[in-house]
mmCIF file of C-alpha atoms and ligand atoms in Angstrom:
data_model
loop_
_atom_site.group_PDB
_atom_site.id
_atom_site.type_symbol
_atom_site.label_atom_id
_atom_site.label_comp_id
_atom_site.label_asym_id
_atom_site.label_seq_id
_atom_site.Cartn_x
_atom_site.Cartn_y
_atom_site.Cartn_z
ATOM 1 C CA MET A 744 -5.184 2.457 3.741
ATOM 2 C CA PRO A 745 -1.964 0.799 4.194
ATOM 3 C CA GLU A 746 0.902 2.848 2.562
ATOM 4 C CA LEU A 747 4.446 1.762 1.975
ATOM 5 C CA PRO A 748 5.599 1.162 5.527
ATOM 6 C CA GLU A 749 2.657 -1.077 6.442
ATOM 7 C CA VAL A 750 3.094 -3.178 3.232
ATOM 8 C CA GLU A 751 6.780 -3.381 4.105
ATOM 9 C CA GLY A 752 5.852 -4.698 7.534
ATOM 10 C CA VAL A 753 3.676 -7.309 6.045
ATOM 11 C CA VAL A 754 6.265 -8.375 3.513
ATOM 12 C CA ARG A 755 8.963 -8.691 6.123
ATOM 13 C CA GLU A 756 6.870 -11.178 8.122
ATOM 14 C CA LEU A 757 5.280 -12.827 5.024
ATOM 15 C CA ALA A 758 8.688 -13.616 3.426
ATOM 16 C CA PRO A 759 10.117 -15.907 5.985
ATOM 17 C CA ALA A 760 6.660 -17.375 6.783
ATOM 18 C CA SER A 761 5.836 -18.513 3.220
ATOM 19 C CA THR A 762 8.926 -18.952 1.364
ATOM 20 C CA GLY A 763 9.609 -22.508 0.241
ATOM 21 C CA ARG A 764 6.047 -23.557 0.653
ATOM 22 C CA THR A 765 4.003 -24.965 -2.098
ATOM 23 C CA ILE A 766 0.364 -24.286 -2.787
ATOM 24 C CA VAL A 767 -1.835 -27.487 -3.096
ATOM 25 C CA GLU A 768 -5.350 -26.003 -3.185
ATOM 26 C CA VAL A 769 -7.073 -22.628 -3.452
ATOM 27 C CA GLU A 770 -10.395 -21.593 -1.930
ATOM 28 C CA VAL A 771 -12.354 -18.350 -3.054
ATOM 29 C CA SER A 772 -15.264 -17.023 -0.967
ATOM 30 C CA SER A 773 -18.789 -17.260 -2.403
ATOM 31 C CA VAL A 774 -18.996 -13.451 -2.138
ATOM 32 C CA ILE A 775 -16.210 -13.123 -4.612
ATOM 33 C CA LYS A 776 -17.521 -15.813 -6.812
ATOM 34 C CA GLN A 777 -20.876 -14.099 -6.936
ATOM 35 C CA SER A 778 -19.520 -10.692 -7.668
ATOM 36 C CA LYS A 779 -17.448 -12.285 -10.474
ATOM 37 C CA GLN A 780 -20.566 -13.766 -11.967
ATOM 38 C CA LEU A 781 -22.235 -10.270 -11.964
ATOM 39 C CA GLY A 782 -19.190 -9.108 -13.858
ATOM 40 C CA LYS A 783 -17.501 -7.180 -11.067
ATOM 41 C CA GLU A 784 -13.851 -7.527 -10.633
ATOM 42 C CA ALA A 785 -13.725 -8.075 -6.862
ATOM 43 C CA ILE A 786 -10.319 -8.991 -5.371
ATOM 44 C CA VAL A 787 -9.395 -11.739 -7.936
ATOM 45 C CA LYS A 788 -8.483 -9.408 -10.958
ATOM 46 C CA GLY A 789 -7.700 -10.171 -14.577
ATOM 47 C CA LYS A 790 -8.601 -13.880 -14.445
ATOM 48 C CA THR A 791 -11.623 -16.011 -13.994
ATOM 49 C CA ILE A 792 -12.124 -17.620 -10.591
ATOM 50 C CA ASP A 793 -11.786 -21.005 -12.155
ATOM 51 C CA ASP A 794 -8.354 -20.120 -13.742
ATOM 52 C CA PHE A 795 -7.193 -18.680 -10.564
ATOM 53 C CA ILE A 796 -8.095 -21.722 -8.502
ATOM 54 C CA ASN A 797 -6.798 -24.123 -11.137
ATOM 55 C CA GLU A 798 -3.352 -22.459 -11.960
ATOM 56 C CA LEU A 799 -2.071 -21.736 -8.466
ATOM 57 C CA PRO A 800 -1.712 -25.373 -7.192
ATOM 58 C CA ALA A 801 1.688 -26.756 -7.497
ATOM 59 C CA MET A 802 3.309 -23.371 -7.374
ATOM 60 C CA THR A 803 6.152 -22.899 -4.870
ATOM 61 C CA ILE A 804 6.692 -19.589 -3.185
ATOM 62 C CA LYS A 805 10.382 -18.606 -4.060
ATOM 63 C CA ASN A 806 10.300 -15.313 -2.290
ATOM 64 C CA VAL A 807 7.979 -12.375 -1.193
ATOM 65 C CA THR A 808 8.940 -8.798 -1.901
ATOM 66 C CA ARG A 809 7.414 -5.223 -1.871
ATOM 67 C CA ARG A 810 7.073 -2.866 -4.777
ATOM 68 C CA SER A 811 5.472 0.437 -3.842
ATOM 69 C CA LYS A 812 2.289 -0.641 -2.137
ATOM 70 C CA TYR A 813 2.085 -4.056 -3.697
ATOM 71 C CA ILE A 814 3.122 -7.337 -2.354
ATOM 72 C CA TYR A 815 4.915 -9.644 -4.909
ATOM 73 C CA PHE A 816 4.615 -13.372 -4.323
ATOM 74 C CA HIS A 817 7.502 -14.818 -6.609
ATOM 75 C CA LEU A 818 6.360 -18.277 -7.630
ATOM 76 C CA GLU A 819 7.512 -21.164 -9.606
ATOM 77 C CA LYS A 820 5.813 -24.024 -11.274
ATOM 78 C CA GLU A 821 7.743 -26.658 -13.242
ATOM 79 C CA GLY A 822 10.616 -24.253 -13.540
ATOM 80 C CA GLN A 823 8.462 -21.456 -14.947
ATOM 81 C CA PRO A 824 8.322 -18.233 -12.766
ATOM 82 C CA ARG A 825 4.977 -16.628 -12.045
ATOM 83 C CA LEU A 826 4.075 -13.700 -10.032
ATOM 84 C CA LEU A 827 1.064 -13.173 -7.782
ATOM 85 C CA VAL A 828 0.571 -9.507 -7.167
ATOM 86 C CA SER A 829 -1.412 -8.380 -3.969
ATOM 87 C CA HIS A 830 -2.667 -4.884 -3.265
ATOM 88 C CA LEU A 831 -4.198 -4.523 0.209
ATOM 89 C CA GLY A 832 -6.751 -1.934 -0.896
ATOM 90 C CA MET A 833 -8.369 -0.272 2.140
ATOM 91 C CA THR A 834 -8.612 -3.260 4.636
ATOM 92 C CA GLY A 835 -6.730 -6.185 3.101
ATOM 93 C CA ALA A 836 -4.710 -8.341 5.371
ATOM 94 C CA TRP A 837 -2.733 -11.663 5.064
ATOM 95 C CA PHE A 838 -2.688 -14.266 7.926
ATOM 96 C CA VAL A 839 -0.284 -17.294 8.105
ATOM 97 C CA VAL A 840 -2.183 -19.716 10.142
ATOM 98 C CA ASN A 841 -3.062 -23.521 10.495
ATOM 99 C CA SER A 842 -6.808 -22.878 10.549
ATOM 100 C CA PRO A 843 -9.216 -19.918 9.915
ATOM 101 C CA GLU A 844 -10.023 -19.875 13.663
ATOM 102 C CA GLU A 845 -6.514 -18.707 14.396
ATOM 103 C CA VAL A 846 -7.364 -15.382 12.747
ATOM 104 C CA LYS A 847 -7.786 -13.659 16.225
ATOM 105 C CA GLU A 848 -10.203 -10.724 15.317
ATOM 106 C CA LYS A 849 -13.745 -11.653 14.307
ATOM 107 C CA ARG A 850 -14.080 -8.915 11.682
ATOM 108 C CA PHE A 851 -11.029 -10.263 9.860
ATOM 109 C CA ARG A 852 -12.250 -13.911 10.278
ATOM 110 C CA ASP A 853 -15.628 -12.903 8.852
ATOM 111 C CA HIS A 854 -14.224 -11.577 5.683
ATOM 112 C CA ILE A 855 -11.767 -14.286 4.554
ATOM 113 C CA HIS A 856 -11.938 -14.236 0.813
ATOM 114 C CA VAL A 857 -9.018 -16.315 -0.482
ATOM 115 C CA VAL A 858 -7.351 -19.325 1.393
ATOM 116 C CA LEU A 859 -4.073 -20.744 -0.137
ATOM 117 C CA LYS A 860 -3.721 -24.284 1.294
ATOM 118 C CA MET A 861 -0.096 -25.476 1.610
ATOM 119 C CA GLN A 862 1.432 -28.775 1.082
ATOM 120 C CA ASP A 863 2.500 -28.790 4.850
ATOM 121 C CA GLY A 864 -1.112 -28.356 5.866
ATOM 122 C CA GLY A 865 -0.794 -24.743 6.698
ATOM 123 C CA LEU A 866 -2.897 -21.822 5.257
ATOM 124 C CA LEU A 867 -2.088 -18.447 3.791
ATOM 125 C CA ILE A 868 -5.271 -16.450 4.234
ATOM 126 C CA TYR A 869 -6.347 -13.117 2.548
ATOM 127 C CA SER A 870 -9.001 -11.297 4.500
ATOM 128 C CA ASP A 871 -10.583 -8.014 3.278
ATOM 129 C CA ILE A 872 -13.474 -6.250 5.054
ATOM 130 C CA ARG A 873 -14.212 -3.671 2.385
ATOM 131 C CA ARG A 874 -12.969 -5.780 -0.629
ATOM 132 C CA PHE A 875 -11.038 -3.024 -2.358
ATOM 133 C CA GLY A 876 -7.917 -5.239 -2.411
ATOM 134 C CA GLU A 877 -6.510 -6.939 -5.518
ATOM 135 C CA LEU A 878 -4.969 -10.216 -6.333
ATOM 136 C CA ARG A 879 -3.603 -10.688 -9.807
ATOM 137 C CA LEU A 880 -1.839 -13.845 -11.091
ATOM 138 C CA LEU A 881 0.574 -12.957 -13.750
ATOM 139 C CA ASN A 882 3.463 -14.473 -15.839
ATOM 140 C CA LYS A 883 5.605 -11.591 -15.128
ATOM 141 C CA GLU A 884 5.560 -7.951 -14.057
ATOM 142 C CA ASP A 885 5.358 -6.608 -17.564
ATOM 143 C CA ASP A 886 1.862 -8.427 -18.036
ATOM 144 C CA TYR A 887 0.276 -5.569 -16.109
ATOM 145 C CA ILE A 888 1.329 -2.194 -17.427
ATOM 146 C CA PRO A 889 0.446 -0.026 -14.228
ATOM 147 C CA LEU A 890 3.187 -1.925 -12.389
ATOM 148 C CA LEU A 891 5.695 -0.632 -14.863
ATOM 149 C CA LYS A 892 4.477 2.990 -14.575
ATOM 150 C CA MET A 893 5.101 3.134 -10.853
ATOM 151 C CA ALA A 894 7.789 5.752 -9.678
ATOM 152 C CA PRO A 895 11.089 4.149 -8.477
ATOM 153 C CA GLU A 896 11.261 3.092 -4.852
ATOM 154 C CA PRO A 897 11.780 6.188 -2.728
ATOM 155 C CA PHE A 898 14.877 4.831 -1.102
ATOM 156 C CA GLU A 899 16.498 4.399 -4.604
ATOM 157 C CA GLN A 900 18.840 7.276 -5.448
ATOM 158 C CA ILE A 901 17.108 7.915 -8.755
ATOM 159 C CA ALA A 902 13.750 8.560 -6.959
ATOM 160 C CA ILE A 903 14.470 12.130 -5.999
ATOM 161 C CA ASP A 904 15.535 13.251 -9.439
ATOM 162 C CA HIS A 905 12.496 11.462 -11.024
ATOM 163 C CA PHE A 906 10.345 13.329 -8.419
ATOM 164 C CA ILE A 907 12.016 16.813 -9.384
ATOM 165 C CA GLU A 908 11.727 16.140 -13.269
ATOM 166 C CA MET A 909 8.102 15.066 -12.956
ATOM 167 C CA THR A 910 7.050 18.168 -11.021
ATOM 168 C CA LYS A 911 8.614 20.309 -13.654
ATOM 169 C CA LEU A 912 5.952 19.087 -16.258
ATOM 170 C CA PRO A 913 3.090 21.658 -16.342
ATOM 171 C CA LYS A 914 0.678 18.785 -15.932
ATOM 172 C CA TYR A 915 1.976 18.235 -12.384
ATOM 173 C CA GLY A 916 3.278 21.566 -11.736
ATOM 174 C CA ARG A 917 -0.103 23.051 -11.642
ATOM 175 C CA LYS A 918 -1.522 20.506 -9.214
ATOM 176 C CA PRO A 919 -1.495 20.868 -5.357
ATOM 177 C CA ILE A 920 1.692 19.430 -3.981
ATOM 178 C CA LYS A 921 -0.210 17.014 -1.761
ATOM 179 C CA GLU A 922 -1.933 15.365 -4.817
ATOM 180 C CA VAL A 923 1.406 15.186 -6.505
ATOM 181 C CA ILE A 924 3.259 13.417 -3.748
ATOM 182 C CA MET A 925 0.308 10.863 -3.373
ATOM 183 C CA ASP A 926 0.574 10.016 -7.169
ATOM 184 C CA GLY A 927 2.159 6.580 -7.371
ATOM 185 C CA GLN A 928 3.800 7.583 -10.780
ATOM 186 C CA ILE A 929 5.778 10.343 -9.072
ATOM 187 C CA ILE A 930 6.587 8.960 -5.554
ATOM 188 C CA SER A 931 6.003 5.279 -4.886
ATOM 189 C CA GLY A 932 3.880 4.359 -1.750
ATOM 190 C CA CYS A 933 3.300 7.737 -0.104
ATOM 191 C CA GLY A 934 -0.421 8.086 0.762
ATOM 192 C CA ASN A 935 -2.488 10.429 2.853
ATOM 193 C CA ILE A 936 -0.893 9.782 6.150
ATOM 194 C CA TYR A 937 2.645 10.235 5.193
ATOM 195 C CA ALA A 938 1.900 12.926 2.746
ATOM 196 C CA THR A 939 0.192 14.923 5.548
ATOM 197 C CA GLU A 940 3.036 14.412 7.946
ATOM 198 C CA ALA A 941 5.837 15.384 5.609
ATOM 199 C CA LEU A 942 4.049 18.634 4.493
ATOM 200 C CA PHE A 943 3.581 19.535 8.038
ATOM 201 C CA ARG A 944 7.132 18.946 9.048
ATOM 202 C CA MET A 945 8.211 21.118 6.038
ATOM 203 C CA ASN A 946 5.616 23.863 6.809
ATOM 204 C CA ILE A 947 4.090 23.348 3.332
ATOM 205 C CA HIS A 948 0.473 24.123 2.696
ATOM 206 C CA PRO A 949 -1.067 21.034 1.055
ATOM 207 C CA ALA A 950 -2.845 23.052 -1.552
ATOM 208 C CA ARG A 951 0.386 25.065 -2.763
ATOM 209 C CA THR A 952 0.951 24.072 -6.333
ATOM 210 C CA ALA A 953 4.060 22.189 -7.046
ATOM 211 C CA GLU A 954 5.418 24.790 -9.432
ATOM 212 C CA ARG A 955 5.301 27.444 -6.494
ATOM 213 C CA ILE A 956 7.986 25.381 -4.483
ATOM 214 C CA SER A 957 11.574 26.008 -5.206
ATOM 215 C CA GLU A 958 13.549 22.999 -6.379
ATOM 216 C CA LYS A 959 15.714 23.260 -3.113
ATOM 217 C CA ARG A 960 12.482 23.061 -0.970
ATOM 218 C CA LYS A 961 11.018 20.192 -3.094
ATOM 219 C CA ARG A 962 14.386 18.267 -2.584
ATOM 220 C CA ALA A 963 14.095 18.794 1.234
ATOM 221 C CA LEU A 964 10.387 17.814 1.062
ATOM 222 C CA PHE A 965 11.370 14.699 -0.615
ATOM 223 C CA GLN A 966 14.074 13.685 1.912
ATOM 224 C CA GLU A 967 11.428 14.463 4.699
ATOM 225 C CA ILE A 968 9.005 12.022 2.856
ATOM 226 C CA VAL A 969 11.798 9.438 2.906
ATOM 227 C CA THR A 970 12.510 10.023 6.681
ATOM 228 C CA VAL A 971 8.876 9.725 7.717
ATOM 229 C CA LEU A 972 8.442 6.389 5.609
ATOM 230 C CA GLN A 973 11.593 5.051 7.382
ATOM 231 C CA GLU A 974 10.453 5.982 10.891
ATOM 232 C CA SER A 975 7.220 4.366 10.145
ATOM 233 C CA ILE A 976 8.804 1.139 8.905
ATOM 234 C CA GLU A 977 10.771 1.037 12.266
ATOM 235 C CA ALA A 978 7.654 1.635 14.231
ATOM 236 C CA GLY A 979 5.912 -1.271 12.436
ATOM 237 C CA GLY A 980 3.591 1.144 10.464
ATOM 238 C CA SER A 981 0.609 3.114 11.460
ATOM 239 C CA SER A 982 -2.436 1.211 12.802
ATOM 240 C CA ILE A 983 -5.066 3.515 11.677
ATOM 241 C CA SER A 984 -8.460 1.730 10.887
ATOM 242 C CA ASP A 985 -7.667 -1.794 9.794
ATOM 243 C CA TYR A 986 -4.145 -2.383 9.133
ATOM 244 C CA ARG A 987 -2.772 -5.379 10.780
ATOM 245 C CA ASN A 988 0.411 -7.448 10.187
ATOM 246 C CA ILE A 989 0.164 -11.242 9.704
ATOM 247 C CA ASN A 990 0.014 -11.978 13.213
ATOM 248 C CA GLY A 991 -2.910 -9.619 13.591
ATOM 249 C CA GLU A 992 -0.733 -6.976 15.420
ATOM 250 C CA ALA A 993 -0.837 -3.331 15.140
ATOM 251 C CA GLY A 994 1.970 -0.878 14.497
ATOM 252 C CA THR A 995 2.913 2.202 16.780
ATOM 253 C CA MET A 996 3.640 4.974 14.275
ATOM 254 C CA GLN A 997 0.255 6.550 14.905
ATOM 255 C CA THR A 998 1.471 7.721 18.236
ATOM 256 C CA ARG A 999 4.150 9.663 16.481
ATOM 257 C CA LEU A 1000 2.069 11.423 13.922
ATOM 258 C CA GLN A 1001 1.905 15.179 14.528
ATOM 259 C CA MET A 1002 -0.769 16.276 11.856
ATOM 260 C CA TYR A 1003 -2.667 13.372 10.490
ATOM 261 C CA GLY A 1004 -6.008 13.161 12.328
ATOM 262 C CA LYS A 1005 -5.120 16.144 14.716
ATOM 263 C CA LYS A 1006 -7.519 18.759 15.921
ATOM 264 C CA GLN A 1007 -4.792 20.970 17.263
ATOM 265 C CA CYS A 1008 -1.378 21.830 15.844
ATOM 266 C CA ASN A 1009 1.457 20.411 17.840
ATOM 267 C CA THR A 1010 3.634 23.403 17.295
ATOM 268 C CA CYS A 1011 1.515 26.440 17.623
ATOM 269 C CA GLY A 1012 -1.542 25.173 19.387
ATOM 270 C CA ARG A 1013 -4.019 26.500 16.700
ATOM 271 C CA GLU A 1014 -6.938 24.479 15.627
ATOM 272 C CA THR A 1015 -6.152 22.464 12.444
ATOM 273 C CA LYS A 1016 -8.124 22.910 9.240
ATOM 274 C CA SER A 1017 -9.065 20.227 6.647
ATOM 275 C CA MET A 1018 -9.957 20.411 2.970
ATOM 276 C CA GLN A 1019 -10.484 17.879 0.194
ATOM 277 C CA ILE A 1020 -7.348 17.397 -2.184
ATOM 278 C CA ALA A 1021 -7.794 14.687 -4.913
ATOM 279 C CA GLY A 1022 -10.684 13.217 -2.941
ATOM 280 C CA ARG A 1023 -8.770 12.797 0.322
ATOM 281 C CA THR A 1024 -9.237 14.898 3.622
ATOM 282 C CA SER A 1025 -6.131 16.972 4.080
ATOM 283 C CA VAL A 1026 -5.439 18.123 7.584
ATOM 284 C CA TYR A 1027 -3.196 21.067 7.986
ATOM 285 C CA CYS A 1028 -2.183 24.067 10.232
ATOM 286 C CA PRO A 1029 -3.307 27.343 8.658
ATOM 287 C CA LYS A 1030 -0.511 29.195 10.693
ATOM 288 C CA CYS A 1031 2.501 26.865 10.221
ATOM 289 C CA GLN A 1032 1.854 25.675 6.785
ATOM 290 C CA ARG A 1033 2.086 28.168 3.907
HETATM 291 ZN ZN1 ZN B 778 0.710 25.371 13.715
#
């Protein structure tokens, strides 16, 4: 699942490649149309397919930014701002191309679900193999409440105090620290990969409850999460499973991960263990992490 660094990588490429371009036509796959007819909210959320297809044309992309794991397309139509919010789910990917054939990998090409045709003839393609992604056309951010509940960006100064204050609440204090740091209302954009890495680097057991970690250690843990996220942004993200940037390229952070997906601890050589925390597999070293 793409986390903050992977989404940041997509946005850094999408922004220059799509800003200033105007949408003239929208196509949605028959798979998505059929699941909407069955009452399922597949990919296109909060609107009917007809409204989605009819409203987007004539909108100009003013900018593309990231908020947590969401991509924000800032749009404008007749002087009115609109917002297209995209979440990549497990396997979502954007491609800026001139034809669908230019999407190099067949499995992405076979799962194209939304095509935005541009005035200049180019295409902005959204592909999603497992279809857990989301596209939500809003007037503004406030129209979708979960966006307002997200924790501050981890690189903002207030984010660390937000994290400390939230973990003081009994509701979160009694939870495993790994579950807490993967909660988007507590820290924005840190999922399984980077939570696993930061906890390993800090020698903290993923199941230790948040209230059993001192404030000093929690502050150091937060800094380590920020460091891991920044390292990954610089490496172009981790290409685990199906993450690709808009050119279909993969990042290199996976070669630098020390614990995620490892059978053996890099530090002590022991066999790693794994357990389920909040429905996700958590890998850890039983000797180094306490
Ligand atoms: Zn170890």
